[in-house]
PDB file of C-alpha atoms in Angstrom:
ATOM      1  CA  MET A  61     108.570 128.759 214.752  1.00  0.00           C
ATOM      2  CA  VAL A  62     111.475 127.032 216.508  1.00  0.00           C
ATOM      3  CA  ALA A  63     114.868 128.556 215.688  1.00  0.00           C
ATOM      4  CA  LEU A  64     117.120 126.385 213.529  1.00  0.00           C
ATOM      5  CA  ASP A  65     120.140 126.910 215.776  1.00  0.00           C
ATOM      6  CA  SER A  66     118.160 125.570 218.750  1.00  0.00           C
ATOM      7  CA  LEU A  67     117.123 122.481 216.769  1.00  0.00           C
ATOM      8  CA  VAL A  68     120.749 121.876 215.768  1.00  0.00           C
ATOM      9  CA  PHE A  69     121.897 122.280 219.382  1.00  0.00           C
ATOM     10  CA  VAL A  70     119.330 119.730 220.616  1.00  0.00           C
ATOM     11  CA  PHE A  71     120.213 117.358 217.773  1.00  0.00           C
ATOM     12  CA  ILE A  72     123.868 117.499 218.812  1.00  0.00           C
ATOM     13  CA  ALA A  73     122.912 116.737 222.427  1.00  0.00           C
ATOM     14  CA  GLY A  74     120.964 113.687 221.212  1.00  0.00           C
ATOM     15  CA  LEU A  75     123.869 112.681 219.006  1.00  0.00           C
ATOM     16  CA  ILE A  76     126.198 112.816 222.014  1.00  0.00           C
ATOM     17  CA  THR A  77     124.001 110.281 223.816  1.00  0.00           C
ATOM     18  CA  ALA A  78     124.071 108.054 220.725  1.00  0.00           C
ATOM     19  CA  LEU A  79     127.851 108.294 220.409  1.00  0.00           C
ATOM     20  CA  ALA A  80     128.167 107.337 224.079  1.00  0.00           C
ATOM     21  CA  THR A  81     126.753 103.924 223.148  1.00  0.00           C
ATOM     22  CA  GLY A  82     129.905 103.323 221.134  1.00  0.00           C
ATOM     23  CA  ILE A  83     131.975 103.685 224.300  1.00  0.00           C
ATOM     24  CA  GLY A  84     130.427 100.422 225.446  1.00  0.00           C
ATOM     25  CA  ALA A  85     132.366  98.604 222.731  1.00  0.00           C
ATOM     26  CA  LEU A  86     135.732 100.006 223.772  1.00  0.00           C
ATOM     27  CA  PRO A  87     136.452  97.453 226.546  1.00  0.00           C
ATOM     28  CA  PHE A  88     136.769  94.824 223.809  1.00  0.00           C
ATOM     29  CA  PHE A  89     139.821  96.659 222.521  1.00  0.00           C
ATOM     30  CA  VAL A  90     141.482  95.477 225.752  1.00  0.00           C
ATOM     31  CA  PHE A  91     139.530  92.418 226.957  1.00  0.00           C
ATOM     32  CA  ASP A  92     138.216  89.415 225.044  1.00  0.00           C
ATOM     33  CA  SER A  93     135.035  89.162 227.109  1.00  0.00           C
ATOM     34  CA  ILE A  94     133.131  90.553 230.085  1.00  0.00           C
ATOM     35  CA  SER A  95     131.961  88.269 232.890  1.00  0.00           C
ATOM     36  CA  ASP A  96     128.291  87.632 233.661  1.00  0.00           C
ATOM     37  CA  ARG A  97     128.788  89.364 237.001  1.00  0.00           C
ATOM     38  CA  GLY A  98     130.150  92.416 235.221  1.00  0.00           C
ATOM     39  CA  ASN A  99     127.246  92.455 232.778  1.00  0.00           C
ATOM     40  CA  VAL A 100     124.664  92.170 235.547  1.00  0.00           C
ATOM     41  CA  ALA A 101     126.321  95.029 237.396  1.00  0.00           C
ATOM     42  CA  LEU A 102     126.303  97.154 234.221  1.00  0.00           C
ATOM     43  CA  TRP A 103     122.604  96.467 233.560  1.00  0.00           C
ATOM     44  CA  GLY A 104     121.784  97.322 237.167  1.00  0.00           C
ATOM     45  CA  PHE A 105     123.861 100.491 236.956  1.00  0.00           C
ATOM     46  CA  ALA A 106     122.090 101.568 233.750  1.00  0.00           C
ATOM     47  CA  SER A 107     118.688 100.791 235.279  1.00  0.00           C
ATOM     48  CA  GLY A 108     119.467 102.834 238.385  1.00  0.00           C
ATOM     49  CA  ILE A 109     120.519 105.789 236.254  1.00  0.00           C
ATOM     50  CA  MET A 110     117.343 105.689 234.166  1.00  0.00           C
ATOM     51  CA  LEU A 111     115.045 105.308 237.171  1.00  0.00           C
ATOM     52  CA  ALA A 112     116.730 108.222 238.953  1.00  0.00           C
ATOM     53  CA  ALA A 113     116.643 110.374 235.813  1.00  0.00           C
ATOM     54  CA  SER A 114     112.961 109.590 235.292  1.00  0.00           C
ATOM     55  CA  LEU A 115     111.762 110.044 238.853  1.00  0.00           C
ATOM     56  CA  PHE A 116     114.023 112.821 240.119  1.00  0.00           C
ATOM     57  CA  GLY A 117     114.457 114.588 236.803  1.00  0.00           C
ATOM     58  CA  LEU A 118     111.479 114.241 234.473  1.00  0.00           C
ATOM     59  CA  VAL A 119     108.665 113.589 236.946  1.00  0.00           C
ATOM     60  CA  GLN A 120     109.893 116.230 239.376  1.00  0.00           C
ATOM     61  CA  GLU A 121     110.182 118.819 236.608  1.00  0.00           C
ATOM     62  CA  GLY A 122     106.808 117.785 235.240  1.00  0.00           C
ATOM     63  CA  LEU A 123     105.147 118.388 238.588  1.00  0.00           C
ATOM     64  CA  ALA A 124     106.641 121.878 238.595  1.00  0.00           C
ATOM     65  CA  GLU A 125     105.010 122.519 235.214  1.00  0.00           C
ATOM     66  CA  GLY A 126     101.659 120.770 235.642  1.00  0.00           C
ATOM     67  CA  THR A 127      99.418 118.581 237.774  1.00  0.00           C
ATOM     68  CA  PRO A 128      99.893 114.973 238.898  1.00  0.00           C
ATOM     69  CA  THR A 129      96.968 114.052 236.632  1.00  0.00           C
ATOM     70  CA  GLN A 130      98.734 115.489 233.605  1.00  0.00           C
ATOM     71  CA  ILE A 131     101.919 113.632 234.513  1.00  0.00           C
ATOM     72  CA  GLY A 132      99.922 110.438 235.000  1.00  0.00           C
ATOM     73  CA  VAL A 133      98.298 110.777 231.585  1.00  0.00           C
ATOM     74  CA  GLY A 134     101.732 111.314 230.037  1.00  0.00           C
ATOM     75  CA  VAL A 135     103.178 108.283 231.827  1.00  0.00           C
ATOM     76  CA  ALA A 136     100.292 106.106 230.597  1.00  0.00           C
ATOM     77  CA  ALA A 137     100.795 107.376 227.053  1.00  0.00           C
ATOM     78  CA  GLY A 138     104.525 106.624 227.186  1.00  0.00           C
ATOM     79  CA  VAL A 139     103.955 103.082 228.419  1.00  0.00           C
ATOM     80  CA  GLY A 140     101.138 102.585 225.922  1.00  0.00           C
ATOM     81  CA  LEU A 141     103.224 103.675 222.952  1.00  0.00           C
ATOM     82  CA  VAL A 142     106.042 101.272 223.806  1.00  0.00           C
ATOM     83  CA  VAL A 143     103.585  98.393 224.284  1.00  0.00           C
ATOM     84  CA  VAL A 144     101.754  99.130 221.016  1.00  0.00           C
ATOM     85  CA  ALA A 145     105.018  99.545 219.133  1.00  0.00           C
ATOM     86  CA  HIS A 146     106.163  96.140 220.352  1.00  0.00           C
ATOM     87  CA  GLU A 147     102.882  94.613 219.197  1.00  0.00           C
ATOM     88  CA  VAL A 148     103.135  96.256 215.775  1.00  0.00           C
ATOM     89  CA  LEU A 149     106.636  94.839 215.399  1.00  0.00           C
ATOM     90  CA  LEU A 150     105.311  91.469 216.572  1.00  0.00           C
ATOM     91  CA  ASP A 151     107.534  91.783 219.632  1.00  0.00           C
ATOM     92  CA  ALA A 152     110.520  91.260 217.356  1.00  0.00           C
ATOM     93  CA  ASP A 153     113.769  90.528 219.155  1.00  0.00           C
ATOM     94  CA  ILE A 154     116.734  91.445 216.990  1.00  0.00           C
ATOM     95  CA  ASP A 155     120.016  89.737 217.774  1.00  0.00           C
ATOM     96  CA  PRO A 156     122.988  92.013 217.071  1.00  0.00           C
ATOM     97  CA  ARG A 157     124.571  89.066 215.235  1.00  0.00           C
ATOM     98  CA  GLU A 158     122.070  89.794 212.448  1.00  0.00           C
ATOM     99  CA  TYR A 159     123.353  93.345 211.917  1.00  0.00           C
ATOM    100  CA  GLU A 160     126.304  92.313 209.766  1.00  0.00           C
ATOM    101  CA  GLU A 161     124.267  89.951 207.579  1.00  0.00           C
ATOM    102  CA  ALA A 162     121.105  92.020 207.203  1.00  0.00           C
ATOM    103  CA  ASP A 163     119.706  93.016 203.813  1.00  0.00           C
ATOM    104  CA  PHE A 164     117.845  96.310 203.367  1.00  0.00           C
ATOM    105  CA  THR A 165     114.491  94.917 204.529  1.00  0.00           C
ATOM    106  CA  LYS A 166     116.056  93.423 207.638  1.00  0.00           C
ATOM    107  CA  LEU A 167     117.878  96.676 208.405  1.00  0.00           C
ATOM    108  CA  VAL A 168     114.557  98.542 208.249  1.00  0.00           C
ATOM    109  CA  LEU A 169     113.085  96.096 210.792  1.00  0.00           C
ATOM    110  CA  ILE A 170     116.189  96.406 212.968  1.00  0.00           C
ATOM    111  CA  LEU A 171     115.934 100.195 212.869  1.00  0.00           C
ATOM    112  CA  GLY A 172     112.251  99.942 213.793  1.00  0.00           C
ATOM    113  CA  VAL A 173     113.029  97.800 216.823  1.00  0.00           C
ATOM    114  CA  LEU A 174     115.864 100.101 217.854  1.00  0.00           C
ATOM    115  CA  THR A 175     113.507 103.072 217.541  1.00  0.00           C
ATOM    116  CA  VAL A 176     111.105 101.459 220.014  1.00  0.00           C
ATOM    117  CA  HIS A 177     113.974 101.017 222.466  1.00  0.00           C
ATOM    118  CA  SER A 178     115.904 104.255 222.063  1.00  0.00           C
ATOM    119  CA  PHE A 179     113.405 106.811 220.745  1.00  0.00           C
ATOM    120  CA  PRO A 180     111.880 107.423 224.220  1.00  0.00           C
ATOM    121  CA  GLU A 181     115.334 108.306 225.515  1.00  0.00           C
ATOM    122  CA  GLY A 182     115.677 110.849 222.720  1.00  0.00           C
ATOM    123  CA  VAL A 183     112.266 112.228 223.657  1.00  0.00           C
ATOM    124  CA  ALA A 184     113.507 112.631 227.238  1.00  0.00           C
ATOM    125  CA  VAL A 185     116.467 114.661 226.014  1.00  0.00           C
ATOM    126  CA  GLY A 186     114.281 116.825 223.779  1.00  0.00           C
ATOM    127  CA  VAL A 187     111.688 117.531 226.461  1.00  0.00           C
ATOM    128  CA  SER A 188     114.402 118.432 228.966  1.00  0.00           C
ATOM    129  CA  PHE A 189     115.578 121.190 226.599  1.00  0.00           C
ATOM    130  CA  ALA A 190     112.126 122.822 226.557  1.00  0.00           C
ATOM    131  CA  ASP A 191     113.420 125.949 228.313  1.00  0.00           C
ATOM    132  CA  LEU A 192     116.556 126.273 226.163  1.00  0.00           C
ATOM    133  CA  GLY A 193     117.414 129.966 226.098  1.00  0.00           C
ATOM    134  CA  LEU A 194     114.277 130.854 228.062  1.00  0.00           C
ATOM    135  CA  ALA A 195     115.293 130.326 231.687  1.00  0.00           C
ATOM    136  CA  SER A 196     118.313 130.305 233.948  1.00  0.00           C
ATOM    137  CA  GLY A 197     120.843 127.559 233.492  1.00  0.00           C
ATOM    138  CA  THR A 198     124.410 127.084 232.416  1.00  0.00           C
ATOM    139  CA  GLN A 199     126.029 128.855 229.476  1.00  0.00           C
ATOM    140  CA  LEU A 200     127.216 126.531 226.694  1.00  0.00           C
ATOM    141  CA  PHE A 201     128.297 127.736 223.246  1.00  0.00           C
ATOM    142  CA  GLY A 202     126.197 130.865 223.514  1.00  0.00           C
ATOM    143  CA  PHE A 203     123.072 129.066 224.723  1.00  0.00           C
ATOM    144  CA  THR A 204     121.470 129.186 228.159  1.00  0.00           C
ATOM    145  CA  VAL A 205     120.974 125.469 228.792  1.00  0.00           C
ATOM    146  CA  PRO A 206     118.520 124.287 231.500  1.00  0.00           C
ATOM    147  CA  LEU A 207     120.193 122.237 234.212  1.00  0.00           C
ATOM    148  CA  LEU A 208     117.604 119.497 233.627  1.00  0.00           C
ATOM    149  CA  ALA A 209     118.847 119.198 230.042  1.00  0.00           C
ATOM    150  CA  VAL A 210     122.439 118.780 231.218  1.00  0.00           C
ATOM    151  CA  PHE A 211     121.269 116.209 233.782  1.00  0.00           C
ATOM    152  CA  MET A 212     119.280 114.177 231.228  1.00  0.00           C
ATOM    153  CA  THR A 213     121.995 114.277 228.570  1.00  0.00           C
ATOM    154  CA  VAL A 214     124.591 113.047 231.073  1.00  0.00           C
ATOM    155  CA  ALA A 215     122.224 110.416 232.499  1.00  0.00           C
ATOM    156  CA  ILE A 216     121.262 108.923 229.150  1.00  0.00           C
ATOM    157  CA  SER A 217     124.845 109.033 227.876  1.00  0.00           C
ATOM    158  CA  ILE A 218     126.048 107.060 230.916  1.00  0.00           C
ATOM    159  CA  HIS A 219     123.103 104.684 230.573  1.00  0.00           C
ATOM    160  CA  ASN A 220     123.930 104.026 226.911  1.00  0.00           C
ATOM    161  CA  ILE A 221     127.429 102.742 227.660  1.00  0.00           C
ATOM    162  CA  PRO A 222     126.304  99.373 229.130  1.00  0.00           C
ATOM    163  CA  GLU A 223     123.839  99.064 226.241  1.00  0.00           C
ATOM    164  CA  GLY A 224     126.745  99.396 223.840  1.00  0.00           C
ATOM    165  CA  THR A 225     128.574  96.669 225.729  1.00  0.00           C
ATOM    166  CA  ALA A 226     125.555  94.354 225.548  1.00  0.00           C
ATOM    167  CA  ILE A 227     125.277  94.915 221.804  1.00  0.00           C
ATOM    168  CA  SER A 228     128.979  94.276 221.288  1.00  0.00           C
ATOM    169  CA  ILE A 229     129.131  90.927 223.111  1.00  0.00           C
ATOM    170  CA  PRO A 230     127.453  88.813 220.377  1.00  0.00           C
ATOM    171  CA  LEU A 231     129.222  90.792 217.648  1.00  0.00           C
ATOM    172  CA  ARG A 232     132.549  90.002 219.308  1.00  0.00           C
ATOM    173  CA  ALA A 233     131.584  86.312 219.411  1.00  0.00           C
ATOM    174  CA  MET A 234     131.104  86.252 215.617  1.00  0.00           C
ATOM    175  CA  GLY A 235     134.447  87.956 214.981  1.00  0.00           C
ATOM    176  CA  VAL A 236     133.205  91.392 213.938  1.00  0.00           C
ATOM    177  CA  SER A 237     136.035  93.920 213.891  1.00  0.00           C
ATOM    178  CA  LYS A 238     136.384  96.201 216.904  1.00  0.00           C
ATOM    179  CA  TRP A 239     135.653  99.437 215.058  1.00  0.00           C
ATOM    180  CA  LYS A 240     132.599  97.865 213.424  1.00  0.00           C
ATOM    181  CA  MET A 241     131.352  96.966 216.906  1.00  0.00           C
ATOM    182  CA  VAL A 242     131.656 100.627 217.843  1.00  0.00           C
ATOM    183  CA  TRP A 243     129.686 101.600 214.728  1.00  0.00           C
ATOM    184  CA  TRP A 244     126.869  99.117 215.337  1.00  0.00           C
ATOM    185  CA  ALA A 245     126.642 100.204 218.969  1.00  0.00           C
ATOM    186  CA  VAL A 246     126.232 103.832 217.860  1.00  0.00           C
ATOM    187  CA  PHE A 247     123.796 102.749 215.143  1.00  0.00           C
ATOM    188  CA  SER A 248     121.542 101.227 217.794  1.00  0.00           C
ATOM    189  CA  SER A 249     121.014 104.682 219.340  1.00  0.00           C
ATOM    190  CA  LEU A 250     120.677 106.786 216.196  1.00  0.00           C
ATOM    191  CA  PRO A 251     116.914 107.294 216.772  1.00  0.00           C
ATOM    192  CA  GLN A 252     117.803 109.340 219.876  1.00  0.00           C
ATOM    193  CA  PRO A 253     118.882 112.606 218.195  1.00  0.00           C
ATOM    194  CA  ILE A 254     115.849 112.357 215.918  1.00  0.00           C
ATOM    195  CA  GLY A 255     113.520 111.829 218.870  1.00  0.00           C
ATOM    196  CA  ALA A 256     115.190 114.695 220.721  1.00  0.00           C
ATOM    197  CA  VAL A 257     114.554 117.169 217.901  1.00  0.00           C
ATOM    198  CA  ILE A 258     110.940 116.065 217.385  1.00  0.00           C
ATOM    199  CA  ALA A 259     110.117 116.268 221.104  1.00  0.00           C
ATOM    200  CA  PHE A 260     111.865 119.622 221.524  1.00  0.00           C
ATOM    201  CA  ALA A 261     110.068 121.170 218.543  1.00  0.00           C
ATOM    202  CA  PHE A 262     106.728 119.874 219.812  1.00  0.00           C
ATOM    203  CA  VAL A 263     106.960 121.139 223.381  1.00  0.00           C
ATOM    204  CA  ARG A 264     108.336 124.510 222.243  1.00  0.00           C
ATOM    205  CA  THR A 265     105.419 124.925 219.830  1.00  0.00           C
ATOM    206  CA  ALA A 266     102.746 123.621 222.194  1.00  0.00           C
ATOM    207  CA  ARG A 267     104.040 124.324 225.708  1.00  0.00           C
ATOM    208  CA  GLU A 268     100.709 123.421 227.276  1.00  0.00           C
ATOM    209  CA  PHE A 269     101.654 119.808 226.543  1.00  0.00           C
ATOM    210  CA  LEU A 270     104.987 120.067 228.358  1.00  0.00           C
ATOM    211  CA  PRO A 271     103.818 118.271 231.557  1.00  0.00           C
ATOM    212  CA  TYR A 272     102.464 115.442 229.412  1.00  0.00           C
ATOM    213  CA  GLY A 273     105.803 115.317 227.594  1.00  0.00           C
ATOM    214  CA  PHE A 274     107.731 114.917 230.836  1.00  0.00           C
ATOM    215  CA  GLY A 275     105.358 112.155 231.928  1.00  0.00           C
ATOM    216  CA  PHE A 276     105.539 110.454 228.529  1.00  0.00           C
ATOM    217  CA  ALA A 277     109.332 110.251 228.551  1.00  0.00           C
ATOM    218  CA  ALA A 278     109.433 109.080 232.177  1.00  0.00           C
ATOM    219  CA  GLY A 279     106.752 106.430 231.640  1.00  0.00           C
ATOM    220  CA  ALA A 280     108.402 104.985 228.543  1.00  0.00           C
ATOM    221  CA  MET A 281     111.834 104.785 230.171  1.00  0.00           C
ATOM    222  CA  ILE A 282     110.604 103.323 233.461  1.00  0.00           C
ATOM    223  CA  TYR A 283     108.621 100.713 231.528  1.00  0.00           C
ATOM    224  CA  LEU A 284     111.686  99.739 229.482  1.00  0.00           C
ATOM    225  CA  VAL A 285     113.764  99.407 232.670  1.00  0.00           C
ATOM    226  CA  LEU A 286     111.198  97.196 234.393  1.00  0.00           C
ATOM    227  CA  THR A 287     110.333  94.999 231.399  1.00  0.00           C
ATOM    228  CA  GLU A 288     113.651  94.774 229.563  1.00  0.00           C
ATOM    229  CA  PHE A 289     116.746  95.961 231.416  1.00  0.00           C
ATOM    230  CA  ILE A 290     116.115  94.239 234.746  1.00  0.00           C
ATOM    231  CA  PRO A 291     114.826  90.976 233.181  1.00  0.00           C
ATOM    232  CA  GLU A 292     117.899  90.970 230.898  1.00  0.00           C
ATOM    233  CA  ALA A 293     120.134  91.347 233.949  1.00  0.00           C
ATOM    234  CA  LEU A 294     118.383  88.525 235.797  1.00  0.00           C
ATOM    235  CA  GLU A 295     118.640  86.240 232.774  1.00  0.00           C
ATOM    236  CA  THR A 296     122.346  86.995 232.399  1.00  0.00           C
ATOM    237  CA  GLY A 297     122.964  86.382 236.107  1.00  0.00           C
ATOM    238  CA  ALA A 298     120.904  83.221 236.398  1.00  0.00           C
ATOM    239  CA  GLU A 299     124.005  81.095 237.125  1.00  0.00           C
ATOM    240  CA  LEU A 300     125.442  83.509 239.694  1.00  0.00           C
ATOM    241  CA  PRO A 301     124.875  83.090 243.460  1.00  0.00           C
ATOM    242  CA  ARG A 302     121.267  84.012 244.338  1.00  0.00           C
ATOM    243  CA  GLY A 303     120.585  84.514 240.659  1.00  0.00           C
ATOM    244  CA  GLY A 304     122.751  87.628 240.519  1.00  0.00           C
ATOM    245  CA  LYS A 305     120.206  89.668 242.473  1.00  0.00           C
ATOM    246  CA  PRO A 306     122.747  91.129 244.954  1.00  0.00           C
ATOM    247  CA  VAL A 307     124.947  92.279 242.071  1.00  0.00           C
ATOM    248  CA  LEU A 308     121.922  93.745 240.275  1.00  0.00           C
ATOM    249  CA  LEU A 309     120.771  95.614 243.378  1.00  0.00           C
ATOM    250  CA  GLY A 310     124.296  96.903 243.941  1.00  0.00           C
ATOM    251  CA  GLY A 311     124.399  98.249 240.390  1.00  0.00           C
ATOM    252  CA  LEU A 312     120.960  99.819 240.804  1.00  0.00           C
ATOM    253  CA  ALA A 313     121.964 101.526 244.027  1.00  0.00           C
ATOM    254  CA  LEU A 314     125.181 102.837 242.472  1.00  0.00           C
ATOM    255  CA  GLY A 315     123.306 104.248 239.477  1.00  0.00           C
ATOM    256  CA  VAL A 316     120.765 106.021 241.667  1.00  0.00           C
ATOM    257  CA  ALA A 317     123.475 107.299 244.027  1.00  0.00           C
ATOM    258  CA  LEU A 318     125.415 108.739 241.093  1.00  0.00           C
ATOM    259  CA  MET A 319     122.496 110.570 239.482  1.00  0.00           C
ATOM    260  CA  ILE A 320     120.665 112.053 242.480  1.00  0.00           C
ATOM    261  CA  PRO A 321     123.473 114.499 243.393  1.00  0.00           C
ATOM    262  CA  LEU A 322     123.729 115.621 239.741  1.00  0.00           C
ATOM    263  CA  ASN A 323     120.072 116.610 239.862  1.00  0.00           C
ATOM    264  CA  PHE A 324     120.816 119.140 242.600  1.00  0.00           C
ATOM    265  CA  VAL A 325     124.008 120.640 241.134  1.00  0.00           C
TER     266      VAL A 325
END
């Protein structure tokens, strides 16, 4: 049985990552818009963070817990779940402009789509807390927190900020109030604390599946980066010199450069 205080602690960590999405709306309290170049750089930065967190955090930790085959199976499962979920939702693409005007049925669909996008990130947070209170780490609020958990929570929080900006852009265009933009940005990541708690409870109860859990989270996030974040950046930067690729690569490199040192703190 997983202790309630541990579940609450992991939920709060997931909630922090969700709240970080709201930070992405804050620039609109100062600026009316963000340039395409800035958006491409932000998408590249977020992609670099997620790739570094997946490869140097989750996969590396998974290999310490299990075999490459187990990690590979987990990666395949993570990719497969995202693909199947997209198919079940008929590959629905929800425009944030629809948030304000959605009825209950539409909000359920929106939440389903958001779950496909953000639930794997919550799973990554939950899996990274597998050794909460069981191994060496840093002391926080009476808990011994694994360094991987700190790394993943920071990585996903930073990654969520550009996502919040991307969500806020169309809302800003339709005149949604600034604080409502913050709310809808946070709303888009609400599946993360739920995913974190579910994943944490699962790997604590069935630790033999921990390597698969690391692979699952890494596979799902890498797949989302390659099929959604980077294509979104290239579409946004289509009118920039060389299609915005230099800006995208610069953002990617910056994201990776930021996260790799944190993994060795």
